[in-house]
């Protein structure tokens, strides 16, 4: 097993060719997943770091880290926000290593995917496509779809903008199609992707590879099976009691849950409790998504568990917490203030849509059940998304003025002279 991960690392240490297909051999523990990819790409910067967060001995009583210190918690962060450069980084790149390998192997020249206006998945997909020579087409859900179209028709003006992820979508020349939240709800993401694929492959003669929302299907989820392989190596036998992360389309949750459950099957005492924090729907929806993805990976429960159904197994292995707050991509003052204070105290930027909400709402759980977490180690999986803060500048500016002062340097004063 070690040999396998070493050989992957060896690739990153020599010259890399992003579009080169690398034969994939899954870790031994993943044998119950029978639908195995044949190839992957090597485009992420892995392993991502695993940081132990230092606790100062004199934390202020309103410190965001105070609950960890009071409960003597060892706080670790898996830095998938550092999995690649700003254009590719976050959790989606792990899935794209498998998805784009499949696209190249199928001789496709074009990729179509879909997400919200500030989708990290679309941004990473677009940049990764260019990195390996594919043409990115993105369907973005936005309330401004009609106004932007009107501006284009009537004023010949491009008013779509370049905030956050959009700048990166556009700078790599993505072809963007807008839809309204209503259309997205009415037709569903799959039908919209299929429609654009049909257009491109019909008269335009493109060979199109569709990627579902969030890259969350059975194939993409192998990225997080590999991530658990990587984490186990980094932990080197050390026990983690709780693993916490944000859940949006379910691929990350599926990979982490199946990876940990299968990876620690022989060492049950080391198996962490898994806490997925859902940021856009109710917990039951996510259990069903993880079940669907497990079925796509062709999970064989015989010899793994006495549970009678995959659904039962999933529910035994993971807990989904409610963390959507005011709704997908909208933030409360408390959530944003948590992000600002967390950055101030740790130097780590969480994002407002996923990781910031996940840790904010997990802290509520921690405060509600302190004894459950006392003297444990908690690993928070930072899934990236920091470009999302650009979308919240107006809401966050007062908080930043409070913690970061700006003053005019008196360059002409003599007091600094030596
Ligand atoms: C997409 C995303 C998630 C959620 O991952 P899923 O696999 O879609 O559940 C979490 N964090 C960030 C920053 C993301 O972009």
CSV table of C-alpha atoms and ligand atoms in Angstrom, one decimal:
chain,number,residue,atom,x,y,z
A,1,UNK,CA,0.0,0.0,0.0
A,2,UNK,CA,2.8,2.4,0.9
A,3,UNK,CA,4.5,1.6,-2.3
A,4,UNK,CA,1.5,2.7,-4.3
A,5,UNK,CA,1.2,6.1,-2.8
A,6,UNK,CA,5.0,6.6,-3.0
A,7,UNK,CA,4.8,5.9,-6.7
A,8,UNK,CA,2.1,8.6,-7.1
A,9,UNK,CA,4.3,11.1,-5.1
A,10,UNK,CA,7.3,10.1,-7.2
A,11,UNK,CA,5.4,11.4,-10.3
A,12,UNK,CA,4.9,14.8,-8.7
A,13,UNK,CA,8.6,15.1,-8.0
A,14,UNK,CA,9.6,14.7,-11.6
A,15,UNK,CA,8.5,16.6,-14.7
A,16,UNK,CA,4.7,16.3,-15.0
A,17,UNK,CA,2.6,16.2,-18.1
A,18,UNK,CA,-1.0,17.2,-17.1
A,19,UNK,CA,-2.8,15.4,-20.0
A,20,UNK,CA,-0.9,12.2,-19.6
A,21,UNK,CA,-3.2,9.3,-18.6
A,22,UNK,CA,-1.8,7.3,-15.7
A,23,UNK,CA,-3.0,3.8,-15.1
A,24,UNK,CA,-4.9,3.7,-11.8
A,25,UNK,CA,-4.6,1.0,-9.1
A,26,UNK,CA,-6.9,1.5,-6.2
A,27,UNK,CA,-5.8,0.9,-2.6
A,28,UNK,CA,-6.5,-2.6,-1.3
A,29,UNK,CA,-9.1,-1.3,1.2
A,30,UNK,CA,-11.3,-0.1,-1.7
A,31,UNK,CA,-11.9,-3.6,-3.1
A,32,UNK,CA,-15.6,-3.6,-2.2
A,33,UNK,CA,-16.0,-0.8,-4.7
A,34,UNK,CA,-16.3,-2.7,-7.9
A,35,UNK,CA,-16.6,0.0,-10.5
A,36,UNK,CA,-13.0,1.0,-10.7
A,37,UNK,CA,-11.6,3.7,-13.0
A,38,UNK,CA,-8.8,2.6,-15.3
A,39,UNK,CA,-6.8,5.9,-15.4
A,40,UNK,CA,-6.3,9.2,-13.6
A,41,UNK,CA,-4.5,12.4,-14.3
A,42,UNK,CA,-1.9,14.0,-12.0
A,43,UNK,CA,-2.9,17.6,-11.9
A,44,UNK,CA,-3.4,18.4,-8.2
A,45,UNK,CA,-0.6,19.2,-5.8
A,46,UNK,CA,-0.9,16.2,-3.5
A,47,UNK,CA,-0.6,15.3,-0.7
A,48,UNK,CA,-2.3,18.4,0.6
A,49,UNK,CA,-0.8,19.5,3.9
A,50,UNK,CA,-2.3,18.4,7.2
A,51,UNK,CA,-1.9,21.2,9.8
A,52,UNK,CA,-2.2,21.0,13.6
A,53,UNK,CA,-3.6,24.4,14.7
A,54,UNK,CA,-1.5,25.9,17.5
A,55,UNK,CA,-3.5,27.1,20.5
A,56,UNK,CA,-2.0,30.1,22.3
A,57,UNK,CA,-2.0,29.8,26.1
A,58,UNK,CA,-3.7,33.2,26.5
A,59,UNK,CA,-6.6,33.0,24.0
A,60,UNK,CA,-9.2,35.8,24.5
A,61,UNK,CA,-12.5,34.6,25.9
A,62,UNK,CA,-14.3,35.5,22.7
A,63,UNK,CA,-11.7,33.7,20.5
A,64,UNK,CA,-13.2,31.4,17.9
A,65,UNK,CA,-10.7,28.8,19.1
A,66,UNK,CA,-11.7,29.0,22.7
A,67,UNK,CA,-14.1,26.1,22.7
A,68,UNK,CA,-11.4,23.8,21.4
A,69,UNK,CA,-9.0,24.9,24.1
A,70,UNK,CA,-11.6,24.7,26.9
A,71,UNK,CA,-12.4,21.1,25.8
A,72,UNK,CA,-8.7,20.1,25.3
A,73,UNK,CA,-9.4,19.3,21.7
A,74,UNK,CA,-6.5,18.6,19.3
A,75,UNK,CA,-7.6,20.5,16.2
A,76,UNK,CA,-6.3,19.4,12.8
A,77,UNK,CA,-7.1,20.9,9.3
A,78,UNK,CA,-6.6,19.0,6.1
A,79,UNK,CA,-5.7,21.7,3.6
A,80,UNK,CA,-7.5,20.8,0.4
A,81,UNK,CA,-7.7,24.6,-0.1
A,82,UNK,CA,-4.0,24.1,-1.0
A,83,UNK,CA,-4.5,21.2,-3.4
A,84,UNK,CA,-3.6,23.4,-6.4
A,85,UNK,CA,-3.3,27.0,-7.6
A,86,UNK,CA,-6.1,29.5,-7.1
A,87,UNK,CA,-7.7,28.7,-10.4
A,88,UNK,CA,-7.8,24.9,-9.8
A,89,UNK,CA,-7.7,24.5,-6.0
A,90,UNK,CA,-10.2,23.0,-3.6
A,91,UNK,CA,-11.9,19.7,-3.4
A,92,UNK,CA,-13.1,19.5,-7.1
A,93,UNK,CA,-9.6,19.0,-8.5
A,94,UNK,CA,-9.5,15.6,-6.8
A,95,UNK,CA,-12.6,14.5,-8.7
A,96,UNK,CA,-11.4,16.1,-11.9
A,97,UNK,CA,-8.3,13.9,-11.9
A,98,UNK,CA,-10.6,11.0,-12.6
A,99,UNK,CA,-13.3,12.7,-14.6
A,100,UNK,CA,-11.0,14.5,-17.1
A,101,UNK,CA,-8.9,11.3,-17.5
A,102,UNK,CA,-12.1,9.6,-18.7
A,103,UNK,CA,-12.9,12.5,-21.0
A,104,UNK,CA,-9.5,12.3,-22.6
A,105,UNK,CA,-9.6,8.5,-22.8
A,106,UNK,CA,-13.0,8.8,-24.6
A,107,UNK,CA,-11.4,11.2,-27.1
A,108,UNK,CA,-13.6,14.1,-26.2
A,109,UNK,CA,-12.6,17.6,-27.0
A,110,UNK,CA,-15.3,19.6,-25.1
A,111,UNK,CA,-16.6,19.5,-21.5
A,112,UNK,CA,-20.0,20.7,-20.3
A,113,UNK,CA,-20.8,21.2,-16.6
A,114,UNK,CA,-23.1,23.2,-14.5
A,115,UNK,CA,-23.3,25.1,-11.1
A,116,UNK,CA,-24.2,28.3,-9.3
A,117,UNK,CA,-22.9,31.7,-10.4
A,118,UNK,CA,-20.0,31.4,-8.0
A,119,UNK,CA,-19.5,27.7,-8.5
A,120,UNK,CA,-16.0,26.5,-7.4
A,121,UNK,CA,-16.6,23.4,-9.4
A,122,UNK,CA,-17.2,25.2,-12.7
A,123,UNK,CA,-14.1,27.4,-12.1
A,124,UNK,CA,-11.9,24.4,-11.4
A,125,UNK,CA,-13.3,22.5,-14.3
A,126,UNK,CA,-12.8,25.3,-16.7
A,127,UNK,CA,-9.1,25.8,-15.7
A,128,UNK,CA,-8.4,22.1,-15.6
A,129,UNK,CA,-9.9,21.7,-19.1
A,130,UNK,CA,-7.5,24.3,-20.5
A,131,UNK,CA,-4.6,22.6,-18.7
A,132,UNK,CA,-5.2,19.4,-20.5
A,133,UNK,CA,-6.5,20.8,-23.8
A,134,UNK,CA,-10.2,20.5,-23.6
A,135,UNK,CA,-12.8,23.3,-24.3
A,136,UNK,CA,-14.9,24.3,-21.2
A,137,UNK,CA,-18.6,25.1,-21.5
A,138,UNK,CA,-20.3,26.2,-18.3
A,139,UNK,CA,-24.0,26.6,-17.4
A,140,UNK,CA,-24.3,29.0,-14.5
A,141,UNK,CA,-27.4,29.6,-12.5
A,142,UNK,CA,-27.9,33.3,-11.7
A,143,UNK,CA,-30.8,35.6,-10.8
A,144,UNK,CA,-29.3,38.1,-13.2
A,145,UNK,CA,-29.7,35.9,-16.3
A,146,UNK,CA,-32.5,37.9,-17.8
A,147,UNK,CA,-31.0,41.3,-17.1
A,148,UNK,CA,-27.6,40.3,-18.4
A,149,UNK,CA,-29.2,39.1,-21.7
A,150,UNK,CA,-31.2,42.3,-22.0
A,151,UNK,CA,-28.1,44.5,-21.4
A,152,UNK,CA,-26.4,42.5,-24.2
A,153,UNK,CA,-29.3,42.9,-26.6
A,154,UNK,CA,-30.4,46.4,-25.9
A,155,UNK,CA,-27.2,48.2,-24.8
A,156,UNK,CA,-24.6,45.9,-26.4
A,157,UNK,CA,-23.0,45.7,-23.0
A,158,UNK,CA,-21.5,42.8,-21.2
A,159,UNK,CA,-22.8,43.2,-17.6
A,160,UNK,CA,-22.2,39.6,-16.4
A,161,UNK,CA,-19.2,40.8,-14.3
A,162,UNK,CA,-16.0,39.3,-13.1
A,163,UNK,CA,-16.4,38.8,-9.4
A,164,UNK,CA,-14.6,36.0,-7.7
A,165,UNK,CA,-14.9,32.7,-9.5
A,166,UNK,CA,-16.3,34.4,-12.6
A,167,UNK,CA,-13.1,36.2,-13.3
A,168,UNK,CA,-11.3,32.8,-13.5
A,169,UNK,CA,-14.1,31.2,-15.6
A,170,UNK,CA,-13.8,34.0,-18.1
A,171,UNK,CA,-10.0,34.5,-18.1
A,172,UNK,CA,-9.6,30.9,-19.4
A,173,UNK,CA,-12.2,31.6,-22.1
A,174,UNK,CA,-15.1,29.4,-20.9
A,175,UNK,CA,-18.2,29.5,-23.0
A,176,UNK,CA,-20.9,30.5,-20.5
A,177,UNK,CA,-24.7,29.8,-20.7
A,178,UNK,CA,-26.9,31.5,-18.0
A,179,UNK,CA,-30.0,30.0,-16.6
A,180,UNK,CA,-32.4,31.3,-13.9
A,181,UNK,CA,-32.9,29.5,-10.6
A,182,UNK,CA,-36.4,28.9,-11.7
A,183,UNK,CA,-35.3,27.1,-14.9
A,184,UNK,CA,-32.7,25.1,-12.9
A,185,UNK,CA,-35.4,24.0,-10.6
A,186,UNK,CA,-37.9,23.2,-13.3
A,187,UNK,CA,-35.7,21.2,-15.7
A,188,UNK,CA,-33.0,19.9,-13.3
A,189,UNK,CA,-29.3,20.2,-13.8
A,190,UNK,CA,-29.0,17.0,-15.8
A,191,UNK,CA,-31.5,18.0,-18.4
A,192,UNK,CA,-29.8,21.4,-18.9
A,193,UNK,CA,-26.4,19.8,-19.3
A,194,UNK,CA,-27.9,17.3,-21.8
A,195,UNK,CA,-29.4,20.1,-23.8
A,196,UNK,CA,-26.1,21.9,-24.2
A,197,UNK,CA,-24.3,18.7,-25.0
A,198,UNK,CA,-26.9,17.9,-27.7
A,199,UNK,CA,-26.4,21.3,-29.3
A,200,UNK,CA,-22.6,21.0,-29.3
A,201,UNK,CA,-22.5,17.5,-30.6
A,202,UNK,CA,-25.2,18.0,-33.2
A,203,UNK,CA,-24.5,20.7,-35.8
A,204,UNK,CA,-21.2,21.8,-34.2
A,205,UNK,CA,-19.7,18.3,-34.3
A,206,UNK,CA,-18.0,18.5,-30.9
A,207,UNK,CA,-17.2,15.3,-29.0
A,208,UNK,CA,-18.7,16.3,-25.7
A,209,UNK,CA,-18.1,15.0,-22.1
A,210,UNK,CA,-20.8,15.9,-19.6
A,211,UNK,CA,-19.9,16.4,-15.9
A,212,UNK,CA,-22.7,16.5,-13.4
A,213,UNK,CA,-23.1,19.2,-10.8
A,214,UNK,CA,-20.2,19.3,-8.4
A,215,UNK,CA,-18.4,16.5,-10.3
A,216,UNK,CA,-20.4,14.2,-7.9
A,217,UNK,CA,-20.8,10.8,-9.6
A,218,UNK,CA,-19.3,7.4,-8.9
A,219,UNK,CA,-16.2,8.2,-11.0
A,220,UNK,CA,-15.4,11.6,-9.5
A,221,UNK,CA,-15.8,10.2,-6.0
A,222,UNK,CA,-12.7,8.1,-6.5
A,223,UNK,CA,-10.8,11.3,-5.9
A,224,UNK,CA,-11.9,11.2,-2.3
A,225,UNK,CA,-11.2,7.5,-1.9
A,226,UNK,CA,-7.6,8.4,-2.8
A,227,UNK,CA,-7.7,11.3,-0.4
A,228,UNK,CA,-8.4,8.9,2.4
A,229,UNK,CA,-5.5,6.8,1.3
A,230,UNK,CA,-3.4,9.9,1.5
A,231,UNK,CA,-4.7,10.9,4.9
A,232,UNK,CA,-4.1,7.5,6.4
A,233,UNK,CA,-0.5,7.8,5.3
A,234,UNK,CA,-0.2,11.2,6.9
A,235,UNK,CA,-1.8,10.2,10.1
A,236,UNK,CA,0.7,7.3,10.3
A,237,UNK,CA,-1.4,5.3,12.8
A,238,UNK,CA,-2.5,8.4,14.9
A,239,UNK,CA,-6.2,8.3,15.8
A,240,UNK,CA,-8.6,11.0,14.9
A,241,UNK,CA,-11.9,11.0,16.7
A,242,UNK,CA,-14.0,13.2,14.4
A,243,UNK,CA,-13.8,14.2,10.7
A,244,UNK,CA,-15.9,17.3,9.7
A,245,UNK,CA,-16.5,18.8,6.3
A,246,UNK,CA,-19.0,20.7,4.1
A,247,UNK,CA,-21.4,18.8,1.9
A,248,UNK,CA,-23.0,20.3,-1.2
A,249,UNK,CA,-23.5,17.8,-4.0
A,250,UNK,CA,-22.4,14.7,-2.0
A,251,UNK,CA,-19.3,13.4,-3.8
A,252,UNK,CA,-16.9,14.5,-1.1
A,253,UNK,CA,-19.1,13.1,1.6
A,254,UNK,CA,-19.4,9.8,-0.3
A,255,UNK,CA,-15.6,9.4,-0.8
A,256,UNK,CA,-14.7,10.4,2.7
A,257,UNK,CA,-17.4,8.1,4.2
A,258,UNK,CA,-16.7,5.1,2.1
A,259,UNK,CA,-13.0,5.6,2.3
A,260,UNK,CA,-12.9,5.8,6.0
A,261,UNK,CA,-15.4,3.1,6.6
A,262,UNK,CA,-13.6,0.7,4.3
A,263,UNK,CA,-10.1,2.0,5.2
A,264,UNK,CA,-10.6,1.3,8.9
A,265,UNK,CA,-12.6,-1.9,8.5
A,266,UNK,CA,-9.8,-3.9,10.1
A,267,UNK,CA,-9.1,-1.3,12.8
A,268,UNK,CA,-12.5,-0.4,14.0
A,269,UNK,CA,-11.1,1.3,17.1
A,270,UNK,CA,-9.4,3.9,14.9
A,271,UNK,CA,-12.5,4.7,12.7
A,272,UNK,CA,-13.4,8.4,13.2
A,273,UNK,CA,-17.0,9.6,13.5
A,274,UNK,CA,-17.9,11.3,10.3
A,275,UNK,CA,-19.8,14.7,10.3
A,276,UNK,CA,-21.0,16.1,7.0
A,277,UNK,CA,-22.5,19.5,7.3
A,278,UNK,CA,-25.1,20.1,4.6
A,279,UNK,CA,-25.0,23.6,3.2
A,280,UNK,CA,-28.0,23.6,0.7
A,281,UNK,CA,-30.5,20.9,1.6
A,282,UNK,CA,-31.9,18.8,4.4
A,283,UNK,CA,-29.9,15.9,5.9
A,284,UNK,CA,-32.1,13.2,4.4
A,285,UNK,CA,-31.4,14.5,0.9
A,286,UNK,CA,-27.6,13.9,1.5
A,287,UNK,CA,-28.0,10.4,2.8
A,288,UNK,CA,-29.9,9.6,-0.4
A,289,UNK,CA,-27.2,11.2,-2.5
A,290,UNK,CA,-24.4,9.3,-0.8
A,291,UNK,CA,-26.4,6.1,-1.3
A,292,UNK,CA,-26.9,6.8,-5.0
A,293,UNK,CA,-23.2,7.5,-5.5
A,294,UNK,CA,-22.3,4.3,-3.5
A,295,UNK,CA,-24.5,2.3,-5.8
A,296,UNK,CA,-22.8,3.9,-8.9
A,297,UNK,CA,-19.5,2.8,-7.5
A,298,UNK,CA,-21.0,-0.7,-7.2
A,299,UNK,CA,-20.4,-1.1,-3.4
A,300,UNK,CA,-20.6,-4.7,-2.4
A,301,UNK,CA,-21.6,-4.9,1.3
A,302,UNK,CA,-21.0,-8.7,1.6
A,303,UNK,CA,-17.9,-9.1,3.8
A,304,UNK,CA,-18.0,-5.4,4.8
A,305,UNK,CA,-21.0,-5.1,7.0
A,306,UNK,CA,-24.0,-6.9,8.4
A,307,UNK,CA,-26.3,-4.0,7.3
A,308,UNK,CA,-28.9,-5.2,5.0
A,309,UNK,CA,-29.0,-2.1,2.8
A,310,UNK,CA,-26.5,0.5,1.5
A,311,UNK,CA,-28.7,3.1,3.0
A,312,UNK,CA,-28.5,1.5,6.5
A,313,UNK,CA,-24.7,1.2,6.1
A,314,UNK,CA,-24.3,4.9,5.1
A,315,UNK,CA,-26.5,6.0,8.0
A,316,UNK,CA,-24.5,3.9,10.4
A,317,UNK,CA,-21.2,5.4,9.2
A,318,UNK,CA,-22.0,9.1,8.9
A,319,UNK,CA,-24.0,11.9,10.4
A,320,UNK,CA,-25.3,14.8,8.3
A,321,UNK,CA,-25.8,18.0,10.3
A,322,UNK,CA,-28.0,20.9,9.1
A,323,UNK,CA,-25.8,23.8,8.1
A,324,UNK,CA,-27.6,25.7,5.4
A,325,UNK,CA,-28.4,28.7,7.5
A,326,UNK,CA,-30.3,31.3,5.5
A,327,UNK,CA,-30.0,29.1,2.4
A,328,UNK,CA,-27.4,28.2,-0.2
A,329,UNK,CA,-24.7,30.9,-0.7
A,330,UNK,CA,-26.5,33.4,1.5
A,331,UNK,CA,-24.7,34.3,4.8
A,332,UNK,CA,-25.7,35.6,8.2
A,333,UNK,CA,-23.6,38.3,9.9
A,334,UNK,CA,-22.5,35.7,12.5
A,335,UNK,CA,-21.2,33.3,9.8
A,336,UNK,CA,-19.2,36.0,8.1
A,337,UNK,CA,-17.9,37.3,11.4
A,338,UNK,CA,-16.7,33.8,12.3
A,339,UNK,CA,-14.8,33.6,9.0
A,340,UNK,CA,-13.1,37.0,9.6
A,341,UNK,CA,-12.1,36.0,13.2
A,342,UNK,CA,-11.0,32.5,12.2
A,343,UNK,CA,-8.7,34.1,9.6
A,344,UNK,CA,-7.4,36.6,12.1
A,345,UNK,CA,-6.5,33.9,14.6
A,346,UNK,CA,-5.2,31.1,12.3
A,347,UNK,CA,-4.2,32.7,9.0
A,348,UNK,CA,-6.6,30.3,7.2
A,349,UNK,CA,-9.4,31.7,5.0
A,350,UNK,CA,-12.6,29.7,5.0
A,351,UNK,CA,-15.2,30.4,2.3
A,352,UNK,CA,-18.7,31.7,2.9
A,353,UNK,CA,-20.6,29.1,1.0
A,354,UNK,CA,-19.1,25.8,2.2
A,355,UNK,CA,-16.2,25.5,4.6
A,356,UNK,CA,-17.1,28.6,6.6
A,357,UNK,CA,-20.7,27.4,7.2
A,358,UNK,CA,-19.5,23.9,7.9
A,359,UNK,CA,-17.2,24.9,10.7
A,360,UNK,CA,-19.6,27.6,12.0
A,361,UNK,CA,-22.4,25.1,12.4
A,362,UNK,CA,-20.2,22.3,13.7
A,363,UNK,CA,-19.1,24.8,16.4
A,364,UNK,CA,-22.7,25.0,17.4
A,365,UNK,CA,-22.9,21.3,17.6
A,366,UNK,CA,-19.7,21.3,19.8
A,367,UNK,CA,-21.2,23.9,22.1
A,368,UNK,CA,-24.5,21.9,22.4
A,369,UNK,CA,-22.7,18.6,23.2
A,370,UNK,CA,-19.4,19.6,24.8
A,371,UNK,CA,-18.8,16.4,26.7
A,372,UNK,CA,-19.0,14.3,23.5
A,373,UNK,CA,-16.0,16.2,22.2
A,374,UNK,CA,-13.9,16.7,25.3
A,375,UNK,CA,-10.3,15.4,25.0
A,376,UNK,CA,-10.8,14.3,21.4
A,377,UNK,CA,-9.0,15.1,18.2
A,378,UNK,CA,-11.1,16.8,15.4
A,379,UNK,CA,-10.0,17.0,11.8
A,380,UNK,CA,-11.7,19.7,9.8
A,381,UNK,CA,-11.4,19.0,6.0
A,382,UNK,CA,-11.0,22.5,4.4
A,383,UNK,CA,-12.5,22.0,0.9
A,384,UNK,CA,-11.4,25.3,-0.5
A,385,UNK,CA,-13.5,28.0,-2.2
A,386,UNK,CA,-11.8,31.1,-0.9
A,387,UNK,CA,-12.6,33.1,-4.1
A,388,UNK,CA,-16.2,33.1,-2.7
A,389,UNK,CA,-15.3,35.9,-0.3
A,390,UNK,CA,-15.2,38.4,-3.2
A,391,UNK,CA,-18.9,38.0,-3.4
A,392,UNK,CA,-19.3,39.1,0.2
A,393,UNK,CA,-17.1,42.2,0.3
A,394,UNK,CA,-19.9,44.6,1.0
A,395,UNK,CA,-21.2,42.5,3.9
A,396,UNK,CA,-17.7,41.9,5.4
A,397,UNK,CA,-16.1,45.4,5.0
A,398,UNK,CA,-17.2,46.8,8.4
A,399,UNK,CA,-15.8,43.7,10.2
A,400,UNK,CA,-12.5,44.1,8.4
A,401,UNK,CA,-12.2,47.8,9.3
A,402,UNK,CA,-12.4,46.7,12.9
A,403,UNK,CA,-9.6,44.3,12.8
A,404,UNK,CA,-7.3,45.8,10.2
A,405,UNK,CA,-6.5,49.5,10.4
A,406,UNK,CA,-5.2,51.6,7.6
A,407,UNK,CA,-3.1,54.7,8.3
A,408,UNK,CA,-1.1,57.1,6.2
A,409,UNK,CA,2.6,56.6,6.7
A,410,UNK,CA,4.4,59.8,7.6
A,411,UNK,CA,7.3,59.3,5.2
A,412,UNK,CA,8.6,62.8,5.8
A,413,UNK,CA,8.9,62.7,9.6
A,414,UNK,CA,12.3,62.7,11.1
A,415,UNK,CA,11.5,60.5,14.1
A,416,UNK,CA,12.4,57.3,12.1
A,417,UNK,CA,15.8,58.7,11.1
A,418,UNK,CA,18.9,56.9,12.3
B,1,LIG,C1,-18.2,21.9,-3.9
B,1,LIG,C2,-17.7,22.3,-2.6
B,1,LIG,C3,-18.0,21.5,-1.5
B,1,LIG,C4,-18.9,20.4,-1.4
B,1,LIG,O1,-18.4,19.2,-2.0
B,1,LIG,P1,-19.5,18.2,-2.7
B,1,LIG,O2,-18.6,17.1,-3.1
B,1,LIG,O3,-20.1,19.0,-3.8
B,1,LIG,O4,-20.4,17.8,-1.6
B,1,LIG,C5,-17.4,21.9,-0.3
B,1,LIG,N1,-16.5,23.0,-0.2
B,1,LIG,C6,-16.2,23.7,-1.3
B,1,LIG,C7,-15.3,24.9,-1.2
B,1,LIG,C8,-16.8,23.4,-2.6
B,1,LIG,O5,-16.5,24.1,-3.6
